[in-house]
Tab-separated table of C-alpha atoms in Angstrom:
chain	number	residue	atom	x	y	z
O	123	MET	CA	-61.495	-42.322	21.719
O	124	ASN	CA	-60.352	-41.961	25.326
O	125	PRO	CA	-59.662	-44.867	27.721
O	126	ILE	CA	-63.102	-44.596	29.391
O	127	GLN	CA	-64.837	-44.924	26.055
O	128	ILE	CA	-62.605	-47.868	25.216
O	129	VAL	CA	-63.539	-49.585	28.489
O	130	GLU	CA	-67.258	-48.941	28.000
O	131	ALA	CA	-67.124	-50.351	24.506
O	132	ALA	CA	-65.268	-53.447	25.727
O	133	ARG	CA	-67.715	-54.249	28.613
O	134	PRO	CA	-69.820	-57.361	28.049
O	135	ASP	CA	-73.593	-57.067	28.003
O	136	VAL	CA	-74.707	-57.947	31.581
O	137	GLY	CA	-78.357	-58.365	32.588
O	138	PRO	CA	-80.043	-56.713	35.598
O	139	MET	CA	-79.103	-57.811	39.117
O	140	ARG	CA	-81.597	-60.047	40.985
O	141	ALA	CA	-83.844	-58.398	43.595
O	142	ASP	CA	-82.335	-60.244	46.596
O	143	GLU	CA	-78.803	-59.200	45.509
O	144	GLN	CA	-79.907	-55.578	45.086
O	145	ARG	CA	-81.437	-55.639	48.619
O	146	HIS	CA	-78.266	-57.136	50.047
O	147	VAL	CA	-76.120	-54.357	48.421
O	148	ARG	CA	-78.443	-51.608	49.761
O	149	GLU	CA	-78.239	-53.014	53.271
O	150	ARG	CA	-74.472	-53.155	53.192
O	151	LEU	CA	-74.231	-49.554	51.875
O	152	PHE	CA	-76.588	-48.325	54.622
O	153	ASP	CA	-74.531	-50.131	57.252
O	154	VAL	CA	-71.319	-48.545	55.907
O	155	ALA	CA	-72.841	-45.068	55.976
O	156	MET	CA	-74.026	-45.443	59.542
O	157	ARG	CA	-70.643	-46.673	60.741
O	158	ALA	CA	-68.867	-43.734	58.965
O	159	GLN	CA	-70.929	-41.286	60.991
O	160	SER	CA	-70.221	-43.009	64.342
O	161	GLU	CA	-66.628	-44.288	63.779
O	162	HIS	CA	-63.559	-42.877	62.000
O	163	LYS	CA	-62.230	-46.258	60.976
O	164	PRO	CA	-62.689	-47.177	57.284
O	165	MET	CA	-64.487	-50.334	56.570
O	166	GLU	CA	-63.714	-52.849	53.857
O	167	VAL	CA	-66.643	-53.285	51.551
O	168	ARG	CA	-66.962	-56.587	49.717
O	169	SER	CA	-69.401	-57.392	47.016
O	170	PRO	CA	-71.101	-60.791	47.077
O	171	ASN	CA	-68.626	-63.492	46.195
O	172	THR	CA	-70.426	-64.836	43.192
O	173	ARG	CA	-68.799	-66.479	40.156
O	174	ARG	CA	-70.438	-64.087	37.712
O	175	SER	CA	-69.281	-60.947	39.478
O	176	ASN	CA	-65.737	-62.278	39.739
O	177	ALA	CA	-65.635	-62.923	35.997
O	178	LEU	CA	-66.827	-59.395	35.268
O	179	ARG	CA	-64.175	-57.859	37.509
O	180	LEU	CA	-61.419	-59.911	35.923
O	181	GLY	CA	-62.517	-58.894	32.436
O	182	ALA	CA	-62.558	-55.188	33.329
O	183	LEU	CA	-59.126	-55.405	34.937
O	184	GLY	CA	-57.743	-57.151	31.859
O	185	MET	CA	-59.071	-54.415	29.554
O	186	LEU	CA	-57.611	-51.675	31.774
O	187	GLY	CA	-54.222	-53.426	31.807
O	188	ALA	CA	-54.188	-53.706	28.013
O	189	ILE	CA	-55.077	-50.035	27.669
O	190	ALA	CA	-52.328	-49.037	30.116
O	191	ILE	CA	-49.710	-51.121	28.310
O	192	GLY	CA	-50.762	-49.599	24.957
O	193	GLY	CA	-50.512	-46.069	26.363
O	194	LEU	CA	-47.030	-46.740	27.708
O	195	ALA	CA	-45.911	-48.109	24.333
O	196	PHE	CA	-47.314	-45.054	22.502
O	197	SER	CA	-45.603	-42.712	24.940
O	198	ALA	CA	-42.288	-44.541	24.539
O	199	THR	CA	-42.570	-44.287	20.749
O	200	ARG	CA	-43.091	-40.492	20.917
O	201	ASP	CA	-40.159	-40.056	23.263
O	202	THR	CA	-37.920	-42.052	20.925
O	203	GLY	CA	-38.951	-40.022	17.884
O	204	THR	CA	-38.283	-36.756	19.684
O	205	SER	CA	-34.846	-37.849	20.737
O	206	LEU	CA	-33.994	-38.923	17.187
O	207	ASN	CA	-34.868	-35.498	15.856
O	208	GLN	CA	-32.478	-33.764	18.273
O	209	ALA	CA	-29.147	-32.511	16.830
O	210	THR	CA	-26.178	-34.721	17.601
O	211	PRO	CA	-23.195	-33.021	19.211
O	212	ASP	CA	-20.213	-32.126	16.986
O	213	THR	CA	-17.593	-34.772	17.579
O	214	GLU	CA	-15.003	-33.240	15.202
O	215	PRO	CA	-11.644	-32.403	16.778
O	216	ASP	CA	-10.826	-28.782	17.630
O	217	ARG	CA	-9.510	-26.821	14.676
O	218	THR	CA	-6.123	-25.181	15.184
O	219	THR	CA	-5.542	-21.613	13.973
O	220	THR	CA	-2.343	-21.022	11.979
O	221	VAL	CA	-0.703	-17.608	11.591
O	222	THR	CA	0.850	-16.850	8.196
O	223	THR	CA	3.368	-14.123	7.471
O	224	GLU	CA	3.048	-11.808	4.472
O	225	PRO	CA	5.514	-12.805	1.724
O	226	GLU	CA	8.008	-10.381	0.259
O	227	ARG	CA	6.572	-8.363	-2.587
O	228	THR	CA	8.337	-8.632	-5.896
O	229	ILE	CA	5.891	-6.623	-8.001
O	230	VAL	CA	4.619	-3.550	-6.235
O	231	VAL	CA	1.743	-2.262	-8.290
O	232	GLU	CA	-0.218	-3.047	-11.414
O	233	PRO	CA	-0.938	0.316	-13.070
O	234	PRO	CA	-3.886	0.726	-15.453
O	235	ARG	CA	-3.445	0.017	-19.124
O	236	PRO	CA	-2.016	2.846	-21.274
O	237	THR	CA	-4.473	5.598	-22.107
O	238	THR	CA	-4.458	8.833	-24.025
O	239	ALA	CA	-6.491	10.634	-21.366
O	240	PRO	CA	-4.928	14.002	-20.421
O	241	THR	CA	-3.104	14.440	-17.128
O	242	THR	CA	-5.530	16.544	-15.130
O	243	THR	CA	-5.305	15.179	-11.590
O	244	THR	CA	-4.273	17.607	-8.865
O	245	THR	CA	-4.539	15.249	-5.881
O	246	PRO	CA	-1.819	16.087	-3.324
O	247	ILE	CA	1.028	13.631	-3.091
O	248	PRO	CA	3.392	13.122	-0.126
O	249	GLY	CA	6.537	15.229	-0.278
O	250	SER	CA	5.894	18.328	1.816
O	251	ALA	CA	7.932	20.100	4.459
O	252	THR	CA	6.745	17.584	7.067
O	253	SER	CA	7.056	14.539	4.783
O	254	PRO	CA	9.945	15.276	2.413
O	255	LEU	CA	10.475	11.748	1.077
O	256	LEU	CA	8.482	9.101	-0.744
O	257	LEU	CA	9.339	5.569	0.387
O	258	PRO	CA	8.623	2.185	-1.200
O	259	PRO	CA	6.029	-0.062	0.483
O	260	GLU	CA	7.284	-2.343	3.240
O	261	ARG	CA	8.756	-5.756	2.307
O	262	THR	CA	9.350	-4.655	-1.277
O	263	ARG	CA	12.297	-5.964	-3.250
O	264	LEU	CA	14.233	-2.954	-4.571
O	265	ASP	CA	16.358	-2.968	-7.688
O	266	GLU	CA	18.604	-0.156	-6.429
O	267	LEU	CA	19.177	1.699	-3.153
O	268	ARG	CA	21.730	4.447	-2.481
O	269	VAL	CA	22.337	7.849	-0.893
O	270	THR	CA	24.696	10.334	-2.600
O	271	PRO	CA	26.096	13.022	-0.269
O	272	MET	CA	25.817	16.641	-1.337
O	273	GLN	CA	28.747	18.452	-2.909
O	274	LEU	CA	30.523	20.736	-0.480
O	275	GLY	CA	29.418	24.337	-0.845
O	276	GLY	CA	27.796	23.653	-4.197
O	277	SER	CA	24.801	25.117	-5.999
O	278	THR	CA	23.147	24.653	-9.396
O	279	LEU	CA	21.382	26.801	-12.002
O	280	MET	CA	18.946	25.681	-14.704
O	281	LEU	CA	18.595	28.201	-17.534
O	282	ARG	CA	16.509	28.220	-20.711
O	283	ALA	CA	18.197	29.890	-23.669
O	284	SER	CA	16.562	32.035	-26.302
O	285	ASP	CA	16.459	28.993	-28.655
O	286	LEU	CA	14.551	27.039	-25.904
O	287	THR	CA	17.496	24.759	-25.106
O	288	ILE	CA	18.446	23.987	-21.504
O	289	ILE	CA	21.837	24.902	-20.017
O	290	GLY	CA	22.893	23.899	-16.500
O	291	LEU	CA	25.566	25.518	-14.361
O	292	ARG	CA	27.118	23.980	-11.237
O	293	GLU	CA	29.695	25.450	-8.873
O	294	ALA	CA	31.458	24.037	-5.823
O	295	ASP	CA	33.726	25.483	-3.170
O	296	GLY	CA	37.469	24.958	-2.975
O	297	LEU	CA	37.753	22.397	-5.791
O	298	MET	CA	40.084	23.525	-8.563
O	299	PRO	CA	39.524	22.290	-12.142
O	300	PRO	CA	42.175	19.905	-13.466
O	301	ALA	CA	45.190	21.493	-15.126
O	302	LEU	CA	45.747	21.107	-18.856
O	303	GLY	CA	47.793	18.005	-19.652
O	304	PRO	CA	50.670	17.611	-22.090
O	305	PRO	CA	49.998	17.459	-25.823
O	306	THR	CA	48.585	14.155	-27.073
O	307	THR	CA	49.434	12.259	-30.244
O	308	ASP	CA	47.143	10.996	-32.948
O	309	GLU	CA	47.164	7.537	-34.616
O	310	ALA	CA	49.830	8.621	-37.108
O	311	GLY	CA	52.115	9.700	-34.298
O	312	GLY	CA	51.611	13.395	-34.869
O	313	THR	CA	51.026	15.884	-32.085
O	314	VAL	CA	47.461	16.972	-31.513
O	315	PRO	CA	47.494	20.713	-31.026
O	316	ILE	CA	46.060	22.070	-27.787
O	317	ILE	CA	43.361	24.618	-28.309
O	318	ALA	CA	43.882	27.519	-25.984
O	319	PRO	CA	40.955	28.199	-23.653
O	320	ARG	CA	38.800	31.188	-24.389
O	321	GLU	CA	39.048	34.082	-22.032
O	322	PHE	CA	36.053	35.784	-20.438
O	323	ASN	CA	35.489	38.227	-17.587
O	324	GLY	CA	37.542	36.718	-14.750
O	325	PHE	CA	37.683	33.114	-16.017
O	326	THR	CA	38.712	30.986	-18.978
O	327	VAL	CA	36.849	28.114	-20.669
O	328	PRO	CA	38.501	25.288	-22.662
O	329	GLU	CA	36.837	23.080	-25.269
O	330	PRO	CA	33.892	20.924	-24.091
O	331	ASN	CA	34.265	17.222	-23.345
O	332	GLU	CA	32.365	14.410	-25.101
O	333	THR	CA	29.263	14.970	-22.954
O	334	GLY	CA	29.014	18.642	-23.939
O	335	ALA	CA	30.208	19.996	-20.575
O	336	TYR	CA	32.587	22.961	-20.202
O	337	THR	CA	34.853	23.176	-17.143
O	338	ALA	CA	35.789	26.790	-16.477
O	339	ASN	CA	39.082	27.828	-14.861
O	340	ILE	CA	38.437	30.122	-11.915
O	341	ALA	CA	40.671	31.359	-9.121
O	342	CYS	CA	39.244	29.037	-6.488
O	343	GLY	CA	36.545	26.429	-6.612
O	344	SER	CA	34.969	24.915	-9.722
O	345	LEU	CA	32.449	25.976	-12.327
O	346	THR	CA	30.884	23.643	-14.922
O	347	ILE	CA	28.508	24.557	-17.762
O	348	ALA	CA	26.595	21.599	-19.283
O	349	GLU	CA	24.201	21.391	-22.208
O	350	GLY	CA	24.585	17.817	-23.444
O	351	PRO	CA	26.171	16.285	-26.549
O	352	GLY	CA	25.376	17.154	-30.137
O	353	PHE	CA	26.023	20.908	-30.030
O	354	SER	CA	28.751	22.811	-31.779
O	355	PRO	CA	31.484	24.063	-29.425
O	356	PHE	CA	30.871	27.596	-28.251
O	357	ARG	CA	27.689	27.932	-30.271
O	358	LEU	CA	25.973	31.316	-30.387
O	359	GLU	CA	23.653	30.819	-27.390
O	360	LEU	CA	26.412	29.425	-25.169
O	361	ASP	CA	28.766	32.233	-26.154
O	362	GLN	CA	26.056	34.763	-25.261
O	363	LEU	CA	25.789	33.229	-21.783
O	364	LEU	CA	29.565	33.197	-21.194
O	365	GLN	CA	29.846	36.810	-22.312
O	366	SER	CA	27.169	37.778	-19.751
O	367	MET	CA	29.051	36.160	-16.832
O	368	SER	CA	31.795	37.465	-14.566
O	369	VAL	CA	33.738	35.942	-11.663
O	370	THR	CA	35.042	38.373	-9.040
O	371	HIS	CA	36.535	37.255	-5.698
O	372	GLY	CA	34.705	33.946	-5.912
O	373	ALA	CA	31.288	35.445	-6.697
O	374	ILE	CA	29.756	34.317	-10.010
O	375	THR	CA	27.469	36.960	-11.530
O	376	VAL	CA	25.118	36.028	-14.374
O	377	ALA	CA	23.255	38.802	-16.228
O	378	LEU	CA	20.810	36.851	-18.387
O	379	PRO	CA	20.746	37.837	-22.074
O	380	ASP	CA	17.509	38.886	-23.723
O	381	ARG	CA	14.811	36.173	-23.953
O	382	TRP	CA	16.659	33.924	-21.492
O	383	GLN	CA	14.840	32.451	-18.500
O	384	LEU	CA	15.873	31.228	-15.042
O	385	ILE	CA	14.058	27.915	-14.506
O	386	SER	CA	15.480	26.878	-11.122
O	387	GLU	CA	18.263	27.608	-8.648
O	388	GLY	CA	19.293	25.892	-5.431
O	389	PRO	CA	22.091	24.554	-3.218
O	390	SER	CA	23.509	21.050	-3.323
O	391	VAL	CA	21.642	18.528	-1.130
O	392	ASN	CA	21.754	14.781	-0.449
O	393	GLU	CA	20.265	12.518	-3.113
O	394	PHE	CA	18.073	9.555	-2.058
O	395	THR	CA	17.571	6.963	-4.816
O	396	PHE	CA	15.777	3.626	-5.085
O	397	GLY	CA	14.727	1.435	-8.013
O	398	LEU	CA	11.176	0.096	-7.803
O	399	PRO	CA	10.125	-3.056	-9.759
O	400	VAL	CA	6.727	-2.481	-11.383
O	401	ALA	CA	4.460	-4.575	-13.638
O	402	VAL	CA	2.883	-2.592	-16.478
O	403	SER	CA	0.352	-4.538	-18.545
O	404	GLY	CA	2.120	-7.770	-17.634
O	405	ILE	CA	5.629	-6.433	-18.439
O	406	ASN	CA	8.137	-6.033	-15.602
O	407	ILE	CA	10.060	-2.751	-15.608
O	408	VAL	CA	11.992	-0.679	-13.053
O	409	VAL	CA	11.081	2.878	-12.066
O	410	THR	CA	14.083	4.688	-10.537
O	411	LEU	CA	13.184	7.592	-8.259
O	412	ALA	CA	15.847	10.096	-7.098
O	413	GLN	CA	14.747	12.626	-4.463
O	414	TYR	CA	16.341	15.802	-3.150
O	415	PRO	CA	14.739	16.985	0.131
O	416	ASN	CA	14.666	20.794	0.217
O	417	GLY	CA	16.385	20.690	-3.171
O	418	SER	CA	15.690	22.230	-6.565
O	419	ILE	CA	14.712	21.128	-10.067
O	420	ALA	CA	18.111	22.442	-11.184
O	421	GLU	CA	19.800	19.909	-8.884
O	422	ALA	CA	17.595	17.049	-10.114
O	423	ALA	CA	17.975	17.905	-13.804
O	424	TYR	CA	21.676	18.698	-13.946
O	425	GLY	CA	23.616	16.603	-16.460
O	426	ASP	CA	23.982	15.892	-20.148
O	427	ARG	CA	20.256	15.962	-20.936
O	428	GLN	CA	17.968	18.394	-22.701
O	429	TYR	CA	14.503	18.861	-21.137
O	430	GLU	CA	11.171	20.043	-22.488
O	431	PRO	CA	8.168	21.388	-20.530
O	432	GLU	CA	5.641	18.785	-19.333
O	433	THR	CA	2.687	18.541	-16.941
O	434	PHE	CA	2.761	15.855	-14.256
O	435	ARG	CA	-0.020	15.456	-11.663
O	436	GLY	CA	-1.303	18.849	-12.716
O	437	GLN	CA	2.006	20.554	-11.889
O	438	PRO	CA	4.750	21.946	-14.164
O	439	ALA	CA	7.532	19.456	-14.864
O	440	TRP	CA	10.326	18.835	-17.359
O	441	ILE	CA	10.985	15.712	-19.416
O	442	HIS	CA	13.913	14.331	-21.391
O	443	ARG	CA	13.182	11.581	-23.938
O	444	SER	CA	16.070	9.446	-25.122
O	445	ALA	CA	16.841	9.543	-28.828
O	446	SER	CA	18.893	6.327	-28.692
O	447	ASP	CA	16.467	4.333	-26.498
O	448	PRO	CA	12.832	4.805	-27.587
O	449	GLY	CA	10.426	4.657	-24.665
O	450	ALA	CA	13.033	5.751	-22.083
O	451	PHE	CA	12.727	9.121	-20.360
O	452	ASP	CA	13.745	11.219	-17.357
O	453	LEU	CA	11.144	13.406	-15.653
O	454	VAL	CA	11.978	16.132	-13.108
O	455	GLY	CA	9.670	18.212	-10.941
O	456	MET	CA	8.736	19.124	-7.371
O	457	LEU	CA	6.746	17.196	-4.759
O	458	GLY	CA	6.164	19.791	-2.076
O	459	THR	CA	9.619	20.926	-0.968
O	460	THR	CA	11.338	17.871	-2.455
O	461	ALA	CA	12.747	17.851	-5.982
O	462	PHE	CA	12.603	14.529	-7.840
O	463	ARG	CA	13.854	12.807	-10.959
O	464	VAL	CA	12.116	9.690	-12.291
O	465	SER	CA	13.912	7.497	-14.811
O	466	ALA	CA	11.863	4.793	-16.559
O	467	ARG	CA	10.931	3.297	-19.897
O	468	ASP	CA	7.841	1.751	-21.522
O	469	ILE	CA	5.413	3.425	-19.140
O	470	ALA	CA	2.921	6.228	-19.764
O	471	LEU	CA	2.900	9.332	-17.581
O	472	LEU	CA	-0.590	8.485	-16.329
O	473	GLU	CA	0.676	5.076	-15.243
O	474	LEU	CA	3.679	6.720	-13.607
O	475	GLU	CA	1.327	8.956	-11.617
O	476	PHE	CA	-0.402	5.810	-10.360
O	477	VAL	CA	2.945	4.274	-9.345
O	478	LEU	CA	3.928	7.326	-7.295
O	479	SER	CA	0.499	7.408	-5.651
O	480	GLN	CA	1.217	3.926	-4.206
O	481	LEU	CA	4.368	5.085	-2.399
O	482	LEU	CA	4.444	5.872	1.312
O	483	SER	CA	4.892	9.252	2.916
O	484	GLY	CA	8.035	9.467	5.032
O	485	ASP	CA	11.099	11.480	5.900
O	486	VAL	CA	14.847	11.078	6.321
O	487	ASP	CA	14.434	9.530	9.788
O	488	GLU	CA	12.106	6.877	8.352
O	489	TRP	CA	14.614	6.189	5.560
O	490	ILE	CA	17.353	5.633	8.181
O	491	ARG	CA	15.056	3.369	10.242
O	492	ARG	CA	14.338	1.150	7.257
O	493	PHE	CA	17.601	1.204	5.296
O	494	GLY	CA	20.313	2.166	7.794
O	495	ALA	CA	22.371	5.233	8.577
O	496	LEU	CA	23.359	7.687	5.860
O	497	PRO	CA	26.859	7.268	4.440
O	498	VAL	CA	29.640	9.260	6.031
O	499	GLU	CA	30.921	12.114	3.893
O	500	PRO	CA	33.572	10.374	1.733
O	501	ASP	CA	35.670	13.411	0.846
O	502	PRO	CA	37.497	15.551	3.405
O	503	ASP	CA	36.826	19.253	3.539
O	504	ILE	CA	39.721	20.681	1.504
O	505	ARG	CA	38.294	24.162	1.007
O	506	THR	CA	41.028	26.736	1.544
O	507	CYS	CA	39.659	29.806	-0.239
O	508	SER	CA	38.563	32.777	1.828
O	509	ALA	CA	35.938	33.758	-0.759
O	510	GLN	CA	33.858	30.882	-2.101
O	511	PRO	CA	32.004	30.747	-5.424
O	512	SER	CA	28.286	31.507	-5.459
O	513	PHE	CA	25.681	32.465	-8.064
O	514	ASN	CA	24.154	35.922	-8.399
O	515	VAL	CA	21.558	35.893	-11.203
O	516	SER	CA	19.940	38.990	-12.696
O	517	SER	CA	17.860	39.559	-15.814
């Protein structure tokens, strides 16, 4: 119901106006109209000043005032409700942004649980001519870190004998083997006889040491033959190799016997080694990685260990498993132009592949940037021979 309807409903019932009052109103209206046509001045029109008409006017004005007040109240109520529904501004204080630094890593990777799945992956791994080194992730605690300088004028051979055993040969320039010492005595005070070295073509070889290594006596430089402990001195296969060798004017010639194989050959290079802490199935171990940029498997494998063929990341490799420490092994192979040796225990080869895949691609310059300059060559150059030893292998 609009305000006009409200006013109409509130008007009192008024009877018809008397005839003389109607005539008086018509005369006044006619007079007003005539004056409007002749003059431009408005004229105040008054209705007869009767008590009844005054009462009616006051009643109508009162109703209009009540309606106006009610409309204002209704409008105020709507405005208040709208303002209450508006979102209040956020009065919380400004939040400050804090910058946190990454903590040092103590456990580098979490390899998958052991599996018997075959090693079939052939995904490339850093270690090429442009990236010859694998480096640990940044901010990683290392168990070991060292650089071993190369041996002056040295080179190494890795041979496989006809009985499938591994024999390593290493030569170096200008370093003479130690001379034989005086006779030693046993516990009873008796003299231990010195076994004369065996003579071969241009060199002599004494008895092996406790690690199974033979140090040959040559005119200048050094020559060592190593096969590891547990073998009889001068066994048949080793004697075959020594009989096939000759040393002439510093050159070492090796004519491989029948069913012998040359596995690897290469010069001496710097060795870069670090020990990487790793968690394997909740057990903390250390994986030690030695790398030889532009080196050879022969350099990485040389020592008192016997190796067997293995496949690692889809590539040929060689592995030595410890008889005295079950679960421990040494693995050698190539990553691009870099030879490597991994020493670890209680980790499967598939897990070891995962560990190496987490390492960073780098080079010698990056190693120096992170870990400092390479060590200065500790030994002076004492080479005095005009003709230096070197290997010449033929089959």
